[in-house]
PDB file of C-alpha atoms in Angstrom:
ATOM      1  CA  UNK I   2     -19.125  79.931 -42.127  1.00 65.00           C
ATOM      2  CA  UNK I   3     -22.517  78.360 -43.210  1.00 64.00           C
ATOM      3  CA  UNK I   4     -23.004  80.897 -45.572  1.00 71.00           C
ATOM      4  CA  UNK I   5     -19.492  80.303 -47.044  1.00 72.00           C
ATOM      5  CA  UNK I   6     -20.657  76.604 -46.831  1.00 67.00           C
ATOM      6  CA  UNK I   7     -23.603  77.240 -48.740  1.00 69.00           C
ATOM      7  CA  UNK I   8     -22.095  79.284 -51.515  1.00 66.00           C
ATOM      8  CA  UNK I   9     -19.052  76.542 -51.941  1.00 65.00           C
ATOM      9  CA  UNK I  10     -22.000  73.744 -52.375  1.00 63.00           C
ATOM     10  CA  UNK I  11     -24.194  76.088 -54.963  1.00 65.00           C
ATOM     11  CA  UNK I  12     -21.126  76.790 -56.829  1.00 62.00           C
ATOM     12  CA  UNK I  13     -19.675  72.993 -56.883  1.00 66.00           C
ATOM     13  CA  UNK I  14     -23.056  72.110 -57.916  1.00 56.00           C
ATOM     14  CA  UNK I  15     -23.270  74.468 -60.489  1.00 66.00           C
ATOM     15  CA  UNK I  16     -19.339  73.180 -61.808  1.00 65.00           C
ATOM     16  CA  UNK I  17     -20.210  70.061 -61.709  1.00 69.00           C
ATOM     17  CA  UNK I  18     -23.735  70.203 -63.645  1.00 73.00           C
ATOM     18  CA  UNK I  19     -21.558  72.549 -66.318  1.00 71.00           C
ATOM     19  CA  UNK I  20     -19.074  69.766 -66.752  1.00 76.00           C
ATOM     20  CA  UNK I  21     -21.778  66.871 -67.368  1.00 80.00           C
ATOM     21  CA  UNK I  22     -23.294  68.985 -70.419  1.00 79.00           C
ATOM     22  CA  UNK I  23     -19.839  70.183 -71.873  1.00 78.00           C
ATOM     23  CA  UNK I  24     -18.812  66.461 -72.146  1.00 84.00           C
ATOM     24  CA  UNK I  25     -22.627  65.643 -73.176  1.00 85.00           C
ATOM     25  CA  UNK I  26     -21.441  67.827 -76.134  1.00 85.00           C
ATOM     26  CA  UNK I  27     -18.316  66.515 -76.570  1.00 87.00           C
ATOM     27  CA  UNK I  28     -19.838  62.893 -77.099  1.00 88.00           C
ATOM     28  CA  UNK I  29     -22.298  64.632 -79.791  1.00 89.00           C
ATOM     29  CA  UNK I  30     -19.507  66.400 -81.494  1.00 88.00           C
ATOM     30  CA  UNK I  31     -17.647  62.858 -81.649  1.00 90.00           C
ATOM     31  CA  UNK I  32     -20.923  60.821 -82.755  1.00 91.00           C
ATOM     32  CA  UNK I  33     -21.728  63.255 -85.351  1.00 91.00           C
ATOM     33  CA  UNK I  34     -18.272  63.234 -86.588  1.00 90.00           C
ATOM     34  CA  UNK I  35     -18.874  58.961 -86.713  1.00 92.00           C
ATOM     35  CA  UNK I  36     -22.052  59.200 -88.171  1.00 92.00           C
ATOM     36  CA  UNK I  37     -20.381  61.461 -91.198  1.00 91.00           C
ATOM     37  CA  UNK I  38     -17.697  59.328 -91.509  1.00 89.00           C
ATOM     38  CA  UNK I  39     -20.197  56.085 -91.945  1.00 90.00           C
ATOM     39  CA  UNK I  40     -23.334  57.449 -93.462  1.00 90.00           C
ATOM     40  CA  UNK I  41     -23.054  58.221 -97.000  1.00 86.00           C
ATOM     41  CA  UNK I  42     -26.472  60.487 -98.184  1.00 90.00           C
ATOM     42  CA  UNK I  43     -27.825  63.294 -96.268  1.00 90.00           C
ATOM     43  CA  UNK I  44     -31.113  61.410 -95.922  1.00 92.00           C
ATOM     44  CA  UNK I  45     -29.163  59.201 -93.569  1.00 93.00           C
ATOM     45  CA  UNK I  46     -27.246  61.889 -91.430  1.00 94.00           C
ATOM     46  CA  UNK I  47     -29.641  64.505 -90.721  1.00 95.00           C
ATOM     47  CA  UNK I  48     -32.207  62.682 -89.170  1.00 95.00           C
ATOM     48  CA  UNK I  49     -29.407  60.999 -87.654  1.00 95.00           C
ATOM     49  CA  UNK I  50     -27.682  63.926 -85.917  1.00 95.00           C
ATOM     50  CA  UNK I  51     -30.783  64.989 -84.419  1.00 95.00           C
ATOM     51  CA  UNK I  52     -31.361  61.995 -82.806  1.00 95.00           C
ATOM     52  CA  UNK I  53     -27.902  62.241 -81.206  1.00 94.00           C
ATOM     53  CA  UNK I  54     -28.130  65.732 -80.544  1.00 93.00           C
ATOM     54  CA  UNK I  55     -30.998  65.070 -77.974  1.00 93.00           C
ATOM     55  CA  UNK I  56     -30.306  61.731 -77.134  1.00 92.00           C
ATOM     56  CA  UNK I  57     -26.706  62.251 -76.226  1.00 91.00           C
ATOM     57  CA  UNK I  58     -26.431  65.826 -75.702  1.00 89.00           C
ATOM     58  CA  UNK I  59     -29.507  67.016 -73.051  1.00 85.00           C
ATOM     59  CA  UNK I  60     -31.476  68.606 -75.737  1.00 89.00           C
ATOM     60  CA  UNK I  61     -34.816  68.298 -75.652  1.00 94.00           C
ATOM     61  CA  UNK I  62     -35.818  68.686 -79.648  1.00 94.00           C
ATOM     62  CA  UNK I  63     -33.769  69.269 -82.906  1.00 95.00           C
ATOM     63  CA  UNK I  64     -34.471  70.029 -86.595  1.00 94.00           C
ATOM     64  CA  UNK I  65     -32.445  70.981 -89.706  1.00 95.00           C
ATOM     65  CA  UNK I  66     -33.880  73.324 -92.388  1.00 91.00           C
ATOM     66  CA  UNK I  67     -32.801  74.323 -95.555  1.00 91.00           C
ATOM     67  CA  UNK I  68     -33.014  77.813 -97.036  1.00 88.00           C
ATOM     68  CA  UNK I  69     -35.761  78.364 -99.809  1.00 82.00           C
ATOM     69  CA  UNK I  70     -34.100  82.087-100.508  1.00 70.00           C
ATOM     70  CA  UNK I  71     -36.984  82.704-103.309  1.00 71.00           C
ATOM     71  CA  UNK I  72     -39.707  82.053-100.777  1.00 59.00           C
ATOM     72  CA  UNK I  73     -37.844  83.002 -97.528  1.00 69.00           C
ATOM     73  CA  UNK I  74     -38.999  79.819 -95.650  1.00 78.00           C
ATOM     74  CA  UNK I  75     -36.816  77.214 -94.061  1.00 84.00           C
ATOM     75  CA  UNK I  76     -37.826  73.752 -95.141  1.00 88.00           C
ATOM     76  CA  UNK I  77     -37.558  71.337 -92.748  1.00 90.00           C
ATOM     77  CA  UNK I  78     -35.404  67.929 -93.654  1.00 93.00           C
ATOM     78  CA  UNK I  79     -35.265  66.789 -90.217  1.00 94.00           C
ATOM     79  CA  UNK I  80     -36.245  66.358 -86.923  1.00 94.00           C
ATOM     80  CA  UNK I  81     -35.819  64.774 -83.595  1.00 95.00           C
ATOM     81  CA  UNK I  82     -37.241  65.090 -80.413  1.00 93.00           C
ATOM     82  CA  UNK I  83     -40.468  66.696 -78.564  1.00 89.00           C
ATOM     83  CA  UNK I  84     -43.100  68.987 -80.130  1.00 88.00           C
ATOM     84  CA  UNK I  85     -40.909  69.134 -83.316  1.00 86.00           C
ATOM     85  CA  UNK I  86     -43.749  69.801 -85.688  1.00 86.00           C
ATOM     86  CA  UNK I  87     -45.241  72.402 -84.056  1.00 86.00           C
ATOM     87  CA  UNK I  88     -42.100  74.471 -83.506  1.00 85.00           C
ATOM     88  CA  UNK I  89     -41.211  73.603 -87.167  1.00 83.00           C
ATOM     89  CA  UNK I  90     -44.309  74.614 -88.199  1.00 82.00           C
ATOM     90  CA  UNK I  91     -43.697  78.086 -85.685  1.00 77.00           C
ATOM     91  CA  UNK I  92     -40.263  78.396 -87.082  1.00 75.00           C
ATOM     92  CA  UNK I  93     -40.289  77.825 -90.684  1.00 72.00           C
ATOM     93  CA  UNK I  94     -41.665  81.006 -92.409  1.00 63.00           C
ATOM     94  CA  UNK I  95     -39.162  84.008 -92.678  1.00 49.00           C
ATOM     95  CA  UNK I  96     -40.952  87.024 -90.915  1.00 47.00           C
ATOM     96  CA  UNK I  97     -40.623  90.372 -93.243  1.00 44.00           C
ATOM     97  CA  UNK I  98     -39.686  92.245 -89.777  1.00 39.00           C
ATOM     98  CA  UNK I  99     -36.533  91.817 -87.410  1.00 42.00           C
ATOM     99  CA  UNK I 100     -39.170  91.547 -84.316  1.00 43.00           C
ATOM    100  CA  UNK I 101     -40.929  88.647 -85.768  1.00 49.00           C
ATOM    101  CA  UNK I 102     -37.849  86.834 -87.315  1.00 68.00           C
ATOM    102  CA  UNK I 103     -37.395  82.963 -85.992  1.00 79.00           C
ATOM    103  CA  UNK I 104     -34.008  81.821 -84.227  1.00 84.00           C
ATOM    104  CA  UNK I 105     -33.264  79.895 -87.353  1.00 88.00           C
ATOM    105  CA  UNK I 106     -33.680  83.035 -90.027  1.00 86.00           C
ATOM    106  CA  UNK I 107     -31.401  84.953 -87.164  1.00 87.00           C
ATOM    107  CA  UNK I 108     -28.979  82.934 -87.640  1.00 91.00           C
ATOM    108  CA  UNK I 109     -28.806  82.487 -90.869  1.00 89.00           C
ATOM    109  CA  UNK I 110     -29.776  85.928 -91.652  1.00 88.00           C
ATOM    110  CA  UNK I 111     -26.186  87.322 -89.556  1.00 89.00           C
ATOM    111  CA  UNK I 112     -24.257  84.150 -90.082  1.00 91.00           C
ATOM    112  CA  UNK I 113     -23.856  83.150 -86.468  1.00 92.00           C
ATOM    113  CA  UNK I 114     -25.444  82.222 -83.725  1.00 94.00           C
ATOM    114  CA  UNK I 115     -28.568  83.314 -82.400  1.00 92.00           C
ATOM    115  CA  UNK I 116     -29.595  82.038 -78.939  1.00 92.00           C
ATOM    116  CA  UNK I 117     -32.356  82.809 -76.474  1.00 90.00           C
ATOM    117  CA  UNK I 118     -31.950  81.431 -72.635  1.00 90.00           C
ATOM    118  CA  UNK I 119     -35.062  82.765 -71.868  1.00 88.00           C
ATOM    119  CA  UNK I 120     -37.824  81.687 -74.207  1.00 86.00           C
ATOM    120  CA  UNK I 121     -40.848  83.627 -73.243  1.00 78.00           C
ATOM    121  CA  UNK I 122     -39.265  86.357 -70.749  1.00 79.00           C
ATOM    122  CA  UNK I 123     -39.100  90.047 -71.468  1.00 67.00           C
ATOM    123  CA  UNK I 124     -35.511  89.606 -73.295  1.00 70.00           C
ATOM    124  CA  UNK I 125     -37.008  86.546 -75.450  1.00 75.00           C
ATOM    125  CA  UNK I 126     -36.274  87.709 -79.483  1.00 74.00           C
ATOM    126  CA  UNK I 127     -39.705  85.623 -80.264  1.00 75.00           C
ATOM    127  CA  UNK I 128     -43.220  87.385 -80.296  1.00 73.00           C
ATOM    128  CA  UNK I 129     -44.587  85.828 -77.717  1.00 73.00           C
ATOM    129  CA  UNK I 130     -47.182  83.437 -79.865  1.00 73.00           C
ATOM    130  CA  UNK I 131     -44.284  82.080 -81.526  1.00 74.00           C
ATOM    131  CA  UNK I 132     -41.940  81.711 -78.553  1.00 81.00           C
ATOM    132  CA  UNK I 133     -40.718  78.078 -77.427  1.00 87.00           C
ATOM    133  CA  UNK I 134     -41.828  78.734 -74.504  1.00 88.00           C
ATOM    134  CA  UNK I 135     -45.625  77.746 -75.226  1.00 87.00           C
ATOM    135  CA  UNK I 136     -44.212  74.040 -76.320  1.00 90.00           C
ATOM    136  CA  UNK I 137     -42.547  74.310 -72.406  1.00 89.00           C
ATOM    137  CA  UNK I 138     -38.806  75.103 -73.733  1.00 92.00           C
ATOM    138  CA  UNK I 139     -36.558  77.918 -71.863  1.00 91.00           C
ATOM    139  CA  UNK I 140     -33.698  77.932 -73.859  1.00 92.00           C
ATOM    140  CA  UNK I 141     -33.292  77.735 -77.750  1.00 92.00           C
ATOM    141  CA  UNK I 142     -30.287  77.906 -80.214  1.00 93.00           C
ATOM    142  CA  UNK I 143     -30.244  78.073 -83.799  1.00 94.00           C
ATOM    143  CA  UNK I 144     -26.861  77.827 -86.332  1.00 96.00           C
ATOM    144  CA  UNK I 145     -26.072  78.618 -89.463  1.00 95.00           C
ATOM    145  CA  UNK I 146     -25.417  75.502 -91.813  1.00 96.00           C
ATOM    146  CA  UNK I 147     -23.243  76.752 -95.303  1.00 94.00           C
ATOM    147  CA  UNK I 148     -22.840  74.782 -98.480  1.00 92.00           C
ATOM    148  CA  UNK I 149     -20.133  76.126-101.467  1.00 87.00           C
ATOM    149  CA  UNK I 150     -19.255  79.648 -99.497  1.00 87.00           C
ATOM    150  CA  UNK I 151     -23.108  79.868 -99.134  1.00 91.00           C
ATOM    151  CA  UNK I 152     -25.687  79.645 -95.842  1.00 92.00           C
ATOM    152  CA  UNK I 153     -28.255  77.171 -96.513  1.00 92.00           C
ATOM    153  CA  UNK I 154     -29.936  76.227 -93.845  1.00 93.00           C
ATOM    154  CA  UNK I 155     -29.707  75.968 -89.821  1.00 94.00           C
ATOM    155  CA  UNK I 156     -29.907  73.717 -87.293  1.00 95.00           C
ATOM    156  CA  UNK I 157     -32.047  74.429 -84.241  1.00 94.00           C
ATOM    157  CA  UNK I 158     -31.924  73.202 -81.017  1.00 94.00           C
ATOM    158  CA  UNK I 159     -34.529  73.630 -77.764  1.00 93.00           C
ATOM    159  CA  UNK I 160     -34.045  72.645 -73.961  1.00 93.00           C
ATOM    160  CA  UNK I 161     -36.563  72.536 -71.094  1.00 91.00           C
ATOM    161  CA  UNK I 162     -33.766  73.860 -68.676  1.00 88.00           C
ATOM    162  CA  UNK I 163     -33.013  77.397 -68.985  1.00 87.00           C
ATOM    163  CA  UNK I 164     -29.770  79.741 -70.072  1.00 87.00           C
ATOM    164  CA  UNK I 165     -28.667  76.063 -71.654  1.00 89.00           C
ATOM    165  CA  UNK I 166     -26.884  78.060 -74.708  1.00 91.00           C
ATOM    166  CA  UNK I 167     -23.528  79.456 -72.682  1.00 89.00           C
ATOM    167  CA  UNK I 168     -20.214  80.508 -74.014  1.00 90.00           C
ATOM    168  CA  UNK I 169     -18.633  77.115 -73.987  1.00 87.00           C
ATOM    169  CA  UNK I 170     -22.268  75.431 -75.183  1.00 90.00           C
ATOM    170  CA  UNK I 171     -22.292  77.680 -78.328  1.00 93.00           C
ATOM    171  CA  UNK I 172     -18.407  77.130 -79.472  1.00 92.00           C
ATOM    172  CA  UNK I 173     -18.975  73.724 -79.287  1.00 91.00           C
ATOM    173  CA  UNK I 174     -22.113  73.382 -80.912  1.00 93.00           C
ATOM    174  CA  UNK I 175     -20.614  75.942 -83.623  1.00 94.00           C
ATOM    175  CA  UNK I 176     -18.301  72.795 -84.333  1.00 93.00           C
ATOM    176  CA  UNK I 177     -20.809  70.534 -84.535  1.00 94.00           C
ATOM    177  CA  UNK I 178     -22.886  73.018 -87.074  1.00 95.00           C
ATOM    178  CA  UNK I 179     -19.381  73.173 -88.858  1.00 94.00           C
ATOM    179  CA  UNK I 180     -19.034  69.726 -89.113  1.00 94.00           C
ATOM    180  CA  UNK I 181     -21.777  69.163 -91.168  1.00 94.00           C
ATOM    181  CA  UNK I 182     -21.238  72.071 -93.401  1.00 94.00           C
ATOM    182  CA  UNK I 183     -18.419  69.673 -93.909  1.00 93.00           C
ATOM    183  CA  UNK I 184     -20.685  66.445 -94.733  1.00 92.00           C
ATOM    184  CA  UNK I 185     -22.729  67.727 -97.218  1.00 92.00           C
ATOM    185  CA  UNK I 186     -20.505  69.603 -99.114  1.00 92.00           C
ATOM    186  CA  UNK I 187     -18.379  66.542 -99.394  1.00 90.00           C
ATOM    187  CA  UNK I 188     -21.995  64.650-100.382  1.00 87.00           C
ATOM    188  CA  UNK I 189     -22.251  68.057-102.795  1.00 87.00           C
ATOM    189  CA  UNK I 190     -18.956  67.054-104.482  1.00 84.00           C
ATOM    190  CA  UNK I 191     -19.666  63.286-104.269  1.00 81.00           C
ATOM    191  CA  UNK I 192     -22.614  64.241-106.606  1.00 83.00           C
ATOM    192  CA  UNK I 193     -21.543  66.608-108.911  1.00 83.00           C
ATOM    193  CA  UNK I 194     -18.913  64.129-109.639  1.00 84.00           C
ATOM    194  CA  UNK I 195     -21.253  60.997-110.370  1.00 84.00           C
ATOM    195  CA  UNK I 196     -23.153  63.290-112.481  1.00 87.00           C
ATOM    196  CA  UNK I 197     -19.966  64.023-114.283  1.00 88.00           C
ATOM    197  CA  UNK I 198     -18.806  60.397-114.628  1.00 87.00           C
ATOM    198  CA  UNK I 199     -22.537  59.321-115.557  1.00 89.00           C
ATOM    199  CA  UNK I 200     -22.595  61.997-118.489  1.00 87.00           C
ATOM    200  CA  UNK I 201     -18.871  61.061-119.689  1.00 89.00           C
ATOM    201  CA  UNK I 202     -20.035  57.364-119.804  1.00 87.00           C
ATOM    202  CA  UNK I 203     -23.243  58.316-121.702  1.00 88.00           C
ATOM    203  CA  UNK I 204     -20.909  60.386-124.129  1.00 88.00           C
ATOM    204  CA  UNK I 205     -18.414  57.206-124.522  1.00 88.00           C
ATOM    205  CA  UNK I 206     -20.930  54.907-125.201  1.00 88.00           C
ATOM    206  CA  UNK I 207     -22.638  57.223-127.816  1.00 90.00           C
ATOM    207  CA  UNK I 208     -18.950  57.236-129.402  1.00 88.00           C
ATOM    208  CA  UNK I 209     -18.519  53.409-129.117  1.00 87.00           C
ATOM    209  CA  UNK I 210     -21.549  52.821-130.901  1.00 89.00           C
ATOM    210  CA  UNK I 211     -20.711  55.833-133.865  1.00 88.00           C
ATOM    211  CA  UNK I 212     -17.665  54.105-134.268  1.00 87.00           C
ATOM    212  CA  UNK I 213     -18.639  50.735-134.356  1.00 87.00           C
ATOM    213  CA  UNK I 214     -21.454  51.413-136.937  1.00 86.00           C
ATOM    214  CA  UNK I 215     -19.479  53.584-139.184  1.00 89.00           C
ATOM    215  CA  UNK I 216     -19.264  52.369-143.043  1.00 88.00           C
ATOM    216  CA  UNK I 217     -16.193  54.450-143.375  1.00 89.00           C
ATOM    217  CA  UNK I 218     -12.434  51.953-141.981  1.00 90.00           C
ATOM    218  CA  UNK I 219     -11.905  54.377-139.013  1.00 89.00           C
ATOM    219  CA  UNK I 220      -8.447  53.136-137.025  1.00 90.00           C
ATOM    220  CA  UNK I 221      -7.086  54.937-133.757  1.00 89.00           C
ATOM    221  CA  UNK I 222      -3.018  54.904-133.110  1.00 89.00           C
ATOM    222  CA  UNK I 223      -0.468  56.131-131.066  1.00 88.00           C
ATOM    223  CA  UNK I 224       1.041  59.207-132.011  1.00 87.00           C
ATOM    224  CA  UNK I 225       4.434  58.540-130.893  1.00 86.00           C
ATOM    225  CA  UNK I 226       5.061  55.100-131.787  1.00 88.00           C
ATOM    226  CA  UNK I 227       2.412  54.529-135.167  1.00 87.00           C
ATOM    227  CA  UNK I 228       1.073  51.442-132.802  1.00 91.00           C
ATOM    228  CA  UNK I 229      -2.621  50.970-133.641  1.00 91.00           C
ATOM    229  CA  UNK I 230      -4.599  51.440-130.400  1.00 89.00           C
ATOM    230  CA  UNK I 231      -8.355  50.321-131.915  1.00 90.00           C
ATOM    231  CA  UNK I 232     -10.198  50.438-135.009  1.00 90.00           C
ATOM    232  CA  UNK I 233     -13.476  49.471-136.187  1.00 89.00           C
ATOM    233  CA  UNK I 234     -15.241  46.583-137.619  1.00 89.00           C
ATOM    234  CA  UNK I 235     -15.198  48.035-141.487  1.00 91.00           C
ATOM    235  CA  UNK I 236     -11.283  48.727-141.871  1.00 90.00           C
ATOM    236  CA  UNK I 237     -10.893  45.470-140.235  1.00 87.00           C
ATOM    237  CA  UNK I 238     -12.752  44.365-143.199  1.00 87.00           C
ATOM    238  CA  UNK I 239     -11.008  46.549-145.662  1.00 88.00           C
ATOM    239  CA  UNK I 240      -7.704  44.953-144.773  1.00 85.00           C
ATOM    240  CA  UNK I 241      -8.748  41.389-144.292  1.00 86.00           C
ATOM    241  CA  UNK I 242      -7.402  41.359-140.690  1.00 86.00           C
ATOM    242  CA  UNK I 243      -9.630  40.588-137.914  1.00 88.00           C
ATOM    243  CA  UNK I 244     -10.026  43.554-135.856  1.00 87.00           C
ATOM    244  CA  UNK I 245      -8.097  41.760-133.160  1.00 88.00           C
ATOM    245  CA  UNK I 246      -4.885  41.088-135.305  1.00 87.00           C
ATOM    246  CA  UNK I 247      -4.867  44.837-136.025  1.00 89.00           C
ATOM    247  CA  UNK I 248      -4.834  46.146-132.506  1.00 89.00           C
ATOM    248  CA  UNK I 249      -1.057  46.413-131.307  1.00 89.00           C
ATOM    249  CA  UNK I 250       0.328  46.488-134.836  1.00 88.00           C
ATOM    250  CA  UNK I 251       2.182  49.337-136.682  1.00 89.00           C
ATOM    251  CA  UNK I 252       0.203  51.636-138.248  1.00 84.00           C
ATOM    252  CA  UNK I 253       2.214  51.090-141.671  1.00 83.00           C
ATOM    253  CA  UNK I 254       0.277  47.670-141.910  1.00 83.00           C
ATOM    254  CA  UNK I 255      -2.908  49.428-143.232  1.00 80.00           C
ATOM    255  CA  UNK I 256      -0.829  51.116-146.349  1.00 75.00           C
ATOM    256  CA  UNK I 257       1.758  48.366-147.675  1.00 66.00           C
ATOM    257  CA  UNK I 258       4.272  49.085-150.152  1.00 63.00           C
ATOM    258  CA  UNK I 259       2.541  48.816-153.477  1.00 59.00           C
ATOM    259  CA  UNK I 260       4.422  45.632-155.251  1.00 43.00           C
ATOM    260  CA  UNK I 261       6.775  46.325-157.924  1.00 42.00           C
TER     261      UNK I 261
END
């Protein structure tokens, strides 16, 4: 019976310490999805998310790098958290052999998750130089970030307590990883299309000023109805109108019936 006892405690203690870091998570998955909503450049969110990610979700470090495919190197664009710039500095270059590959290039390497609960045991995927465990982290978890179709980074998180990175832990922080895939390609798009709009104005205004400054009468009108839509200063001196009286009249106004 004390045995029984026993196991019943180490087991409800166990539940019960899994259920404060799955709804740890689920605060950070519902903060990050705030912080997307309200921030508006990446500058702002990343640095942001990695403060809630340890803050609010148990973690004891986090950092976000992006994919330099040319050099193989993550670079980092930010961090939160303890002994961030010496893992960073650890994790960012892309080792040319599987055995010395970083959690981050793992993951972003196969596309998924790559995850160590061990950091520094005999199952740890990190040469042991390189492992988290000399900063004092057991357990480490890195995730692929993607941008148009593509991977382009990962986020990478480390915990002092050890086998942090279970089954529910990973889906969950899959969504989170997932969620700001979403954010920056929406910040992608946000770009491209103020770079679009800031050309097109460019191009108008190079028009505007080609067809204010042309000698030559030069009159825009609808095609439909012959109503004249715009026209420049010189045909508004051609036809003695001011350019004003000219707008919103037929077209037939600038050829009148030759007297007779």
């Amino acid at each position: 019976e004390l045995r029984s006892s026993i196991e019943i405690a180490l087991y409800k203690h166990a539940a019960e310490e899994e259920i404060r870091r799955l709804n740890r998570l689920y605060d950070v998955l519902s903060q990050v999805n705030q912080a997307i909503v309200r921030l508006q450049t990446r500058e702002e969110l990343l640095p942001t998310i990695c403060r809630l990610v340890v803050e609010r979700g148990g973690m004891d470090l986090a950092w976000i790098g992006w994919l330099d495919s040319q050099a193989s190197r993550l670079t980092p664009l930010a961090h939160f958290g303890n002994h961030a710039e010496s893992l960073i500095a650890m994790q960012s270059a892309a080792g040319k052999l599987a055995s010395d590959e970083s959690n981050p290039m793992r993951a972003i390497r196969a596309g998924k998750p790559s995850v160590c609960n061990e950091c520094g045991s005999g199952s740890c995927p990190h040469p042991s130089d390189k492992s988290p465990a000399v900063l004092g982290f057991q357990s480490c978890g890195s995730f692929a970030l993607r941008l148009q179709g593509k991977i382009c980074g990962a986020l990478t998180l480390c915990a002092a307590e050890k086998n942090f990175f279970r089954d529910r832990e990973v889906t969950l922080l899959e969504e989170v990883a997932l969620d700001i895939s979403f954010a920056l390609e929406k910040m992608e798009g946000d770009r491209q299309k103020m770079r679009i709009e800031r050309a097109l104005h460019a191009s108008e205004q190079r028009y505007r000023r080609l067809f204010d400054e042309a000698t030559e009468g030069i009159a825009l009108a609808d095609v439909e109805t012959g109503e004249l839509l715009d026209c420049n200063q010189a045909l508004a001196k051609m036809t003695g109108f001011e350019r004003e009286e000219l707008i919103g009249k037929p077209q037939a106004v600038l050829h009148p019936p030759e007297a007779g």
